[in-house]
């Protein structure tokens, strides 16, 4: 259909109307765009301002850290020079614990180096432990040491007992005669490190990395080594102690396992290493310091009334495999009117893992031979992880001239850490037959033994 004149007029009108409209639209669009741009600009400006503020905040924070660190160095140095010996270490400890919480890992590393250089955490065997800073609970998480061509990383006699050292690293460092016992060292890196004569007793080293490390006389007794990586680590026969260590999920070759002391350890394949089966009592058979005349100063035991219990030789010198040469007995001249006891504290360090796995039994025994108005008893007081003492779990008495074995045994159902084993000699006050001579009234004890056994 051809365009009529009428249409043309309309079209013209429409076009003429469209132009301002388009201009209007253009304006609107531009304005919106401009607004968008300026708001972007504002955003940008705001970001820049934020960044600037952050940087300056960072700088302020950094300066603040520098200041507190400098103040710390100053204070500690002054304290070190003061002669106020008694309070010195206590103050340094307090200052150190507080400052460590305020610093980042880079500065914490400086604190560690400072303490080490000033010999506060440097434990030479000839110095006593009392001149050392107690670093318990100090936060050294995330500190990073690494041997490079420019930086050597050497620690001898480093003393970091019971500190926080997770996510830390000592890559390629040479560490000798050092003490990390009871420290929390999750995920800590020791790859390519040389770790000689160093104690990690009871440290928590889960997921730690010992890749390509070289170890010599390194003690991991009681440590948690769950998921630890020992790939390509090297040690010679018997030079790594893993007694009572938890090796669940640890990466250890058969050769590495064969070369380690695995007593009471939980091995990567879920089996237990060799279980210690010998008695934990020191000198329980009275054979150390034993003499014919009788010795009253002997190894391993505390005597309730010193000098009253003797180690005496069997008078017939009857050397049997079972009883040996000597036994314990109250000095014959002593007129007994109170209980006399020999006691010994036995620590379960080698058995903590078996105990926490709730698969341990104990068994205590003593050979008594008593006569007349005397009898003997044995008692066990267990002490748990928190130092709580439990009432004598077992107390039994024996009397009679025949040699009798007194045995106490049970399961351990709580986290005990030691036992006080006590063997006592007591006078029976209701004993009627008064046959005076001391030789008639006596009690001897021998072969005092205490075992922790693995329950099947
Ligand atoms: C400020 O410090 C934090 C953490 O230390 C860092 O993540 C951030 O990138 C820093 N910002 C600036 C602007 O330096
Ligand atoms: C040791 O220093 C503390 C605090 O500076 C002070 O209170 C104390 O009296 C000093 N002791 C001695 C023996 O100087
Ligand atoms: C160690 O690092 C892991 C992973 O980066 C983190 O989840 C954990 O909180 C860190 N632990 C400590 C004590 O810093
Ligand atoms: C490590 O330090 C603890 C706590 O002071 C101490 O009991 C232990 O004997 C030390 N270990 C070594 C191997 O020096
Ligand atoms: C490793 O030491 C143990 C105990 O000392 C010994 O029985 C064993 O033969 C030694 N193995 C090697 C390969 O030297
Ligand atoms: C578990 O590992 C130990 C040490 O390598 C090995 O002696 C033992 O035979 C293994 N036991 C099983 C059931 O694989
Ligand atoms: C040696 O001791 C054992 C065990 O006490 C005893 O049975 C035996 O009679 C003793 N022998 C002598 C000669 O005393
Ligand atoms: C050994 O470690 C594993 C993994 O953390 C844990 O499940 C297990 O209870 C630990 N074993 C003992 C006896 O503590
Ligand atoms: C330990 O084992 C004993 C006997 O198997 C059980 O009666 C006791 O409840 C267990 N204790 C814990 C804390 O699991
Ligand atoms: C004490 O002596 C009396 C009388 O001889 C006896 O009945 C009692 O069993 C003795 N007590 C002990 C604990 O030996
Ligand atoms: C009392 O002692 C005498 C001499 O030592 C002895 O012969 C006697 O059997 C003893 N009596 C009793 C009841 O033990």
XYZ file of C-alpha atoms and ligand atoms in Angstrom:
610
model
C 0.000 0.000 0.000
C 1.471 3.351 -0.997
C 2.093 5.902 1.702
C -0.533 8.601 1.609
C -0.003 12.238 2.355
C -1.782 11.761 5.644
C 0.593 9.054 6.662
C 3.604 11.152 5.706
C 2.381 13.947 7.970
C 1.959 11.485 10.777
C 5.357 10.027 10.167
C 6.925 13.476 10.179
C 5.196 14.267 13.385
C 6.284 10.995 14.858
C 9.869 11.528 13.796
C 9.953 15.049 15.098
C 8.587 13.743 18.361
C 11.091 10.910 18.387
C 14.142 13.137 18.180
C 13.627 14.921 21.487
C 12.527 11.617 22.940
C 15.720 10.033 21.786
C 17.688 12.954 23.025
C 15.810 12.556 26.269
C 16.550 8.871 26.375
C 20.168 9.546 25.507
C 20.350 12.059 28.286
C 18.754 9.688 30.710
C 21.061 6.867 29.664
C 24.099 9.077 29.859
C 23.061 10.394 33.190
C 22.538 6.897 34.477
C 25.873 5.883 33.058
C 27.487 8.926 34.509
C 25.878 8.237 37.800
C 27.035 4.659 37.556
C 30.511 5.830 36.763
C 30.624 8.340 39.491
C 29.283 5.845 41.959
C 31.988 3.473 40.708
C 34.422 6.288 41.159
C 33.095 6.876 44.639
C 33.358 3.157 45.299
C 36.909 3.265 44.034
C 37.680 6.276 46.159
C 36.108 4.585 49.097
C 38.177 1.460 48.442
C 41.296 3.494 48.096
C 40.506 5.255 51.311
C 39.800 1.921 52.950
C 43.037 0.494 51.626
C 44.894 3.530 52.821
C 43.297 3.274 56.199
C 43.999 -0.444 56.322
C 47.594 0.192 55.413
C 47.874 2.845 58.005
C 46.029 0.599 60.454
C 48.457 -2.101 59.539
C 51.296 0.283 60.031
C 49.866 1.395 63.322
C 49.396 -2.200 64.372
C 52.871 -2.965 63.167
C 54.307 0.014 65.008
C 52.333 -1.007 68.054
C 53.808 -4.491 67.872
C 57.266 -3.036 67.384
C 56.748 -0.901 70.448
C 55.530 -3.668 72.688
C 58.306 -5.906 71.441
C 60.916 -3.238 72.094
C 59.478 -2.588 75.541
C 59.573 -6.303 76.210
C 63.235 -6.588 75.206
C 64.021 -3.607 77.391
C 62.160 -4.931 80.413
C 63.584 -8.410 80.163
C 67.106 -7.133 79.635
C 66.756 -4.969 82.755
C 65.379 -7.900 84.678
C 68.258 -10.053 83.493
C 70.759 -7.553 84.805
C 69.072 -7.095 88.123
C 70.284 -9.147 91.038
C 66.789 -9.848 92.214
C 67.258 -13.546 91.554
C 64.129 -14.774 93.292
C 61.573 -12.825 91.327
C 63.512 -12.485 88.089
C 62.359 -15.603 86.269
C 58.807 -15.230 87.491
C 58.555 -11.715 86.036
C 60.219 -12.676 82.785
C 57.825 -15.574 82.469
C 54.790 -13.381 83.036
C 55.998 -10.775 80.551
C 56.851 -13.409 77.987
C 53.519 -15.203 78.131
C 51.623 -11.951 77.749
C 53.699 -10.563 74.935
C 53.583 -13.775 72.915
C 49.811 -13.486 72.716
C 50.088 -10.019 71.219
C 52.593 -10.821 68.524
C 52.475 -12.463 65.119
C 54.494 -15.560 64.341
C 57.356 -13.557 62.864
C 57.859 -11.648 66.122
C 57.221 -14.742 68.254
C 60.161 -16.252 66.455
C 62.272 -13.254 67.499
C 61.160 -13.730 71.097
C 62.214 -17.368 70.940
C 65.609 -16.434 69.537
C 66.044 -13.714 72.140
C 65.207 -16.110 75.001
C 67.537 -18.708 73.532
C 70.413 -16.279 73.054
C 70.043 -14.986 76.595
C 70.232 -18.622 77.745
C 66.841 -18.486 79.390
C 65.712 -21.497 77.379
C 69.125 -23.060 77.006
C 69.513 -26.114 79.159
C 73.114 -27.166 79.396
C 73.421 -30.366 81.441
C 75.730 -28.552 83.865
C 73.258 -25.796 84.660
C 70.452 -26.542 87.025
C 66.870 -26.474 85.907
C 66.155 -23.625 88.367
C 68.051 -21.058 86.275
C 65.815 -21.858 83.310
C 62.749 -19.953 82.315
C 59.626 -22.016 82.792
C 58.098 -21.712 79.359
C 55.047 -23.870 80.046
C 52.103 -22.784 77.885
C 54.110 -20.221 75.916
C 52.561 -19.692 72.504
C 55.075 -20.291 69.727
C 52.511 -21.568 67.243
C 53.371 -21.028 63.615
C 56.986 -19.944 64.018
C 59.109 -20.781 61.048
C 62.783 -21.674 60.952
C 64.573 -22.881 57.907
C 68.182 -23.486 57.089
C 69.152 -21.704 53.899
C 72.439 -20.795 52.346
C 72.286 -17.479 54.164
C 70.686 -18.476 57.443
C 71.951 -21.296 59.527
C 69.507 -22.814 61.923
C 71.203 -24.464 64.841
C 69.810 -25.167 68.281
C 71.778 -26.903 70.964
C 70.302 -27.436 74.421
C 67.076 -25.710 73.383
C 64.569 -26.058 76.198
C 60.947 -25.870 75.087
C 59.161 -28.026 77.623
C 55.358 -27.942 77.449
C 54.930 -25.114 74.926
C 52.567 -24.555 72.018
C 54.453 -25.198 68.813
C 51.793 -26.247 66.340
C 52.118 -25.431 62.659
C 55.730 -24.492 63.351
C 58.671 -25.560 61.269
C 62.334 -26.290 61.752
C 63.169 -27.204 58.188
C 66.697 -28.464 57.744
C 67.632 -27.273 61.235
C 70.308 -28.916 63.327
C 68.823 -29.625 66.759
C 70.917 -31.324 69.402
C 70.452 -32.082 73.126
C 67.102 -30.321 73.075
C 63.929 -30.809 75.034
C 60.449 -30.559 73.516
C 58.826 -32.816 76.117
C 55.052 -32.455 76.632
C 54.798 -29.789 73.918
C 51.841 -29.464 71.566
C 53.363 -29.722 68.126
C 50.546 -30.617 65.774
C 51.465 -30.442 62.148
C 54.988 -29.216 62.842
C 57.613 -29.627 60.167
C 61.041 -31.135 60.758
C 61.775 -32.169 57.206
C 65.484 -32.566 56.480
C 66.244 -31.648 60.097
C 68.986 -33.288 62.120
C 67.488 -34.277 65.469
C 70.096 -35.645 67.789
C 69.856 -36.531 71.505
C 66.554 -34.737 71.668
C 63.513 -35.496 73.776
C 59.963 -35.410 72.441
C 58.634 -37.338 75.433
C 54.846 -37.081 75.684
C 54.747 -34.455 72.933
C 51.684 -34.280 70.708
C 53.138 -34.525 67.234
C 50.105 -35.567 65.211
C 50.653 -35.025 61.469
C 54.192 -33.755 62.086
C 56.581 -34.141 59.223
C 59.980 -35.807 59.616
C 60.470 -36.351 55.917
C 64.199 -36.934 55.179
C 65.143 -36.066 58.751
C 68.086 -37.756 60.404
C 67.526 -38.920 63.949
C 69.941 -40.117 66.573
C 69.060 -41.004 70.162
C 65.716 -39.307 69.741
C 63.141 -40.107 72.384
C 59.454 -40.150 71.460
C 58.313 -42.073 74.561
C 54.642 -41.499 75.240
C 54.322 -39.175 72.248
C 51.311 -39.049 69.996
C 52.639 -39.523 66.473
C 49.304 -40.046 64.755
C 49.624 -39.576 61.022
C 53.280 -38.545 61.273
C 55.360 -38.713 58.160
C 58.770 -40.381 58.519
C 59.222 -41.016 54.806
C 62.920 -41.234 53.918
C 63.898 -40.357 57.480
C 66.987 -42.172 58.651
C 68.234 -43.600 61.923
C 70.508 -46.390 63.004
C 69.485 -49.492 64.928
C 67.963 -48.790 68.367
C 68.520 -45.044 68.180
C 64.862 -44.003 68.142
C 62.656 -44.750 71.143
C 58.942 -45.063 70.458
C 57.975 -46.603 73.793
C 54.268 -46.155 74.481
C 53.902 -43.951 71.379
C 50.684 -43.856 69.379
C 51.739 -44.502 65.773
C 48.251 -44.825 64.325
C 48.354 -43.806 60.681
C 52.060 -42.887 60.830
C 54.159 -43.438 57.754
C 57.063 -45.654 58.833
C 58.861 -48.290 56.790
C 59.400 -51.814 58.101
C 63.096 -51.070 58.337
C 62.428 -47.952 60.420
C 60.158 -49.970 62.716
C 62.743 -52.711 63.091
C 65.345 -50.156 64.064
C 63.182 -48.544 66.756
C 62.398 -49.429 70.342
C 58.690 -50.216 70.171
C 57.923 -51.332 73.739
C 54.222 -50.856 74.539
C 53.716 -48.817 71.360
C 50.621 -48.873 69.198
C 51.968 -49.629 65.709
C 50.706 -48.228 62.392
C 49.044 -51.553 61.537
C 46.985 -51.462 64.738
C 48.950 -54.121 66.636
C 50.968 -53.516 69.775
C 54.739 -53.634 69.992
C 56.405 -55.907 72.546
C 54.767 -55.457 75.966
C 57.128 -55.002 78.909
C 56.630 -57.934 81.227
C 59.192 -57.293 83.945
C 58.484 -55.976 87.410
C 58.485 -52.188 87.793
C 59.793 -52.275 91.355
C 63.370 -51.125 91.888
C 65.348 -53.419 94.170
C 62.223 -55.389 95.094
C 64.325 -58.489 95.679
C 66.583 -56.653 98.197
C 69.675 -57.725 96.286
C 71.146 -54.229 95.733
C 73.388 -53.056 98.599
C 72.837 -56.367 100.288
C 75.350 -57.336 102.966
C 75.714 -59.987 105.620
C 75.734 -57.426 108.444
C 72.549 -55.897 107.245
C 72.308 -52.603 105.455
C 69.878 -49.869 106.427
C 70.647 -47.498 103.575
C 69.452 -48.989 100.373
C 68.361 -48.209 96.878
C 64.820 -47.592 95.746
C 62.840 -47.448 98.978
C 61.684 -44.848 101.460
C 61.473 -46.177 104.985
C 58.884 -44.694 107.336
C 61.261 -44.794 110.305
C 64.744 -44.632 108.791
C 67.252 -47.178 109.986
C 64.691 -49.653 111.217
C 64.264 -51.851 108.184
C 67.362 -53.678 107.036
C 68.408 -55.663 104.086
C 69.686 -58.865 105.578
C 71.308 -61.876 104.035
C 69.659 -65.229 104.451
C 71.740 -66.627 107.274
C 72.261 -69.986 105.696
C 73.564 -68.276 102.567
C 70.988 -70.359 100.830
C 71.276 -68.981 97.324
C 68.219 -70.029 95.465
C 67.193 -68.644 92.117
C 63.922 -67.528 93.569
C 64.997 -65.648 96.662
C 68.553 -64.619 95.993
C 70.793 -63.630 98.853
C 68.901 -61.012 100.850
C 65.510 -60.005 102.212
C 63.861 -57.092 104.052
C 63.180 -57.205 107.728
C 62.705 -54.915 110.676
C 65.889 -54.560 112.704
C 65.625 -57.291 115.366
C 66.582 -54.941 118.204
C 63.664 -52.657 117.471
C 60.845 -53.007 119.941
C 58.005 -52.733 117.586
C 55.059 -50.643 118.604
C 54.122 -49.031 115.342
C 53.836 -50.060 111.742
C 57.096 -49.762 109.850
C 56.917 -49.553 106.127
C 59.050 -49.481 103.038
C 57.449 -47.669 100.157
C 58.261 -46.918 96.582
C 56.628 -44.678 93.977
C 56.314 -46.434 90.668
C 55.652 -44.346 87.566
C 53.698 -45.699 84.631
C 55.336 -43.632 81.875
C 55.922 -46.705 79.766
C 52.302 -47.788 80.088
C 50.267 -44.621 79.579
C 49.013 -45.754 76.193
C 47.914 -49.198 77.437
C 46.185 -47.504 80.362
C 44.392 -44.929 78.212
C 43.327 -47.738 75.891
C 41.706 -49.304 78.995
C 43.393 -52.659 78.410
C 45.689 -52.835 81.419
C 45.735 -55.023 84.496
C 48.050 -54.794 87.399
C 49.457 -57.399 89.686
C 51.454 -56.872 92.852
C 52.998 -59.529 95.009
C 55.327 -60.042 97.932
C 56.696 -63.074 99.738
C 56.131 -62.772 103.460
C 57.308 -65.027 106.209
C 56.144 -63.866 109.603
C 56.259 -65.350 113.043
C 55.080 -64.562 116.551
C 53.407 -61.216 117.104
C 54.264 -59.708 113.711
C 52.455 -59.673 110.446
C 52.878 -57.949 107.145
C 50.696 -56.136 104.708
C 50.891 -54.543 101.313
C 48.964 -51.549 100.104
C 48.685 -49.732 96.801
C 47.718 -46.089 96.458
C 47.159 -45.085 92.846
C 47.640 -41.503 91.664
C 45.888 -40.391 88.512
C 46.707 -38.003 85.704
C 45.505 -35.010 87.727
C 47.479 -35.976 90.815
C 44.435 -37.229 92.679
C 45.191 -39.989 95.122
C 42.894 -42.941 95.381
C 42.325 -44.741 98.639
C 44.340 -47.890 98.995
C 42.784 -50.071 96.384
C 44.097 -53.111 98.058
C 45.232 -53.915 101.498
C 45.805 -57.438 102.606
C 47.649 -58.990 105.472
C 49.639 -62.110 105.906
C 50.839 -63.937 108.920
C 52.378 -67.305 109.544
C 55.706 -68.962 109.513
C 55.315 -70.489 106.107
C 56.481 -68.394 103.221
C 53.379 -67.052 101.583
C 52.849 -65.125 98.426
C 50.517 -62.180 98.795
C 49.102 -61.212 95.424
C 46.777 -58.383 94.502
C 45.539 -57.919 90.991
C 42.795 -56.073 89.202
C 42.033 -54.016 86.125
C 42.801 -50.333 85.930
C 39.703 -48.474 84.841
C 40.928 -44.928 85.203
C 43.861 -42.906 83.952
C 46.428 -43.667 86.631
C 49.983 -42.434 86.262
C 51.744 -43.883 89.292
C 51.305 -46.037 92.329
C 52.752 -45.882 95.796
C 53.490 -49.436 96.776
C 53.930 -49.962 100.470
C 55.047 -53.053 102.339
C 54.581 -52.845 106.083
C 55.513 -54.783 109.133
C 53.060 -54.548 112.002
C 52.776 -55.807 115.509
C 49.686 -57.825 116.297
C 48.455 -56.276 119.524
C 45.953 -59.051 120.202
C 48.621 -61.688 119.972
C 48.432 -63.526 123.285
C 51.520 -65.711 123.450
C 54.154 -63.453 124.920
C 57.361 -65.176 124.009
C 59.795 -62.348 124.525
C 62.751 -62.689 122.242
C 62.950 -60.510 119.176
C 64.155 -63.487 117.224
C 60.840 -65.159 117.820
C 58.811 -62.197 116.630
C 59.820 -61.265 113.154
C 58.574 -60.722 109.690
C 60.568 -60.837 106.500
C 59.619 -59.775 103.016
C 61.225 -60.566 99.702
C 60.582 -60.429 95.980
C 58.314 -57.410 96.029
C 56.964 -57.096 92.518
C 54.551 -54.939 90.573
C 53.486 -55.584 87.011
C 51.228 -53.912 84.530
C 49.905 -56.419 82.080
C 47.978 -56.164 78.865
C 44.471 -57.535 79.101
C 43.579 -59.927 76.326
C 47.013 -5.649 56.480
O 47.399 -6.804 57.225
C 46.637 -7.950 56.917
C 47.070 -9.071 57.864
O 48.305 -8.817 58.433
C 46.850 -8.373 55.465
O 46.057 -9.508 55.158
C 46.452 -7.206 54.588
O 46.747 -7.531 53.219
C 47.209 -5.943 54.993
N 46.695 -4.825 54.220
C 47.456 -3.913 53.676
C 46.770 -2.862 52.929
O 48.685 -3.969 53.792
C 62.581 -7.889 93.690
O 61.841 -7.080 92.793
C 60.498 -6.862 93.156
C 59.802 -6.080 92.079
O 60.680 -5.279 91.358
C 60.428 -6.187 94.504
O 59.079 -6.040 94.892
C 61.177 -7.005 95.529
O 61.192 -6.331 96.769
C 62.594 -7.263 95.082
N 63.262 -8.153 96.029
C 64.491 -7.941 96.457
C 65.039 -8.946 97.407
O 65.148 -7.000 96.083
C 47.312 -24.883 62.202
O 46.967 -24.771 60.834
C 45.682 -25.316 60.530
C 45.496 -25.277 59.037
O 46.052 -24.126 58.472
C 44.624 -24.509 61.267
O 43.358 -25.053 61.018
C 44.908 -24.600 62.754
O 43.995 -23.798 63.471
C 46.316 -24.140 63.058
N 46.584 -24.406 64.459
C 47.190 -23.536 65.247
C 47.322 -23.917 66.672
O 47.623 -22.486 64.834
C 63.084 -32.063 79.738
O 62.490 -31.135 80.614
C 61.674 -31.725 81.613
C 61.000 -30.620 82.392
O 61.930 -29.740 82.915
C 62.526 -32.612 82.495
O 61.737 -33.244 83.475
C 63.190 -33.678 81.623
O 64.064 -34.449 82.402
C 63.969 -33.023 80.489
N 64.434 -34.066 79.594
C 65.696 -34.157 79.196
C 66.011 -35.276 78.276
O 66.541 -33.367 79.570
C 69.584 -54.121 66.349
O 69.698 -54.115 67.769
C 69.108 -55.237 68.393
C 69.204 -55.050 69.893
O 70.406 -54.482 70.268
C 69.816 -56.507 67.929
O 69.212 -57.631 68.511
C 69.715 -56.593 66.409
O 70.450 -57.708 65.951
C 70.250 -55.349 65.774
N 69.995 -55.408 64.349
C 70.889 -55.028 63.455
C 70.462 -55.147 62.031
O 71.985 -54.608 63.767
C 52.368 -55.077 62.356
O 53.620 -54.425 62.261
C 54.659 -55.015 63.032
C 55.880 -54.132 62.905
O 56.195 -53.906 61.570
C 54.913 -56.426 62.558
O 55.921 -57.028 63.355
C 53.626 -57.227 62.701
O 53.814 -58.525 62.183
C 52.497 -56.549 61.942
N 51.278 -57.269 62.247
C 50.320 -57.471 61.363
C 49.135 -58.246 61.814
O 50.427 -57.074 60.214
C 66.858 -73.031 101.024
O 65.702 -72.235 100.823
C 64.576 -72.920 100.390
C 63.472 -71.939 100.145
O 63.321 -71.064 101.199
C 64.149 -73.952 101.464
O 63.062 -74.689 100.989
C 65.326 -74.880 101.751
O 65.002 -75.715 102.807
C 66.567 -74.066 102.140
N 67.718 -74.942 102.293
C 68.524 -74.830 103.337
C 69.671 -75.775 103.352
O 68.314 -74.043 104.241
C 45.754 -43.405 69.069
O 45.405 -42.388 68.159
C 44.168 -42.616 67.496
C 44.001 -41.528 66.469
O 44.013 -40.263 67.058
C 43.051 -42.608 68.511
O 41.820 -42.872 67.880
C 43.322 -43.693 69.530
O 42.350 -43.645 70.562
C 44.694 -43.511 70.152
N 44.967 -44.672 70.978
C 45.160 -44.588 72.295
C 45.360 -45.856 72.987
O 45.195 -43.532 72.874
C 37.230 -50.104 80.748
O 37.002 -51.486 80.576
C 36.214 -52.059 81.584
C 36.156 -53.570 81.383
O 36.334 -53.928 80.071
C 34.823 -51.417 81.576
O 34.044 -51.950 82.610
C 34.983 -49.926 81.789
O 33.730 -49.278 81.689
C 35.929 -49.336 80.754
N 36.171 -47.944 81.094
C 36.108 -46.994 80.190
C 36.366 -45.615 80.687
O 35.839 -47.210 79.022
C 46.701 -61.505 115.833
O 46.770 -62.504 116.819
C 45.556 -63.149 117.069
C 45.761 -64.057 118.258
O 46.909 -64.859 118.074
C 45.139 -63.914 115.823
O 43.900 -64.546 116.035
C 44.987 -62.914 114.663
O 44.708 -63.587 113.446
C 46.278 -62.135 114.502
N 46.055 -61.075 113.504
C 46.779 -60.980 112.391
C 46.408 -59.835 111.503
O 47.685 -61.707 112.112
C 58.960 -69.609 123.017
O 60.396 -69.553 122.849
C 61.051 -70.751 123.166
C 62.570 -70.512 123.030
O 62.872 -69.565 122.048
C 60.561 -71.869 122.204
O 61.211 -73.052 122.531
C 59.068 -72.004 122.333
O 58.577 -72.965 121.404
C 58.372 -70.686 122.111
N 56.949 -70.869 122.388
C 56.019 -70.565 121.523
C 54.611 -70.791 121.959
O 56.262 -70.095 120.390
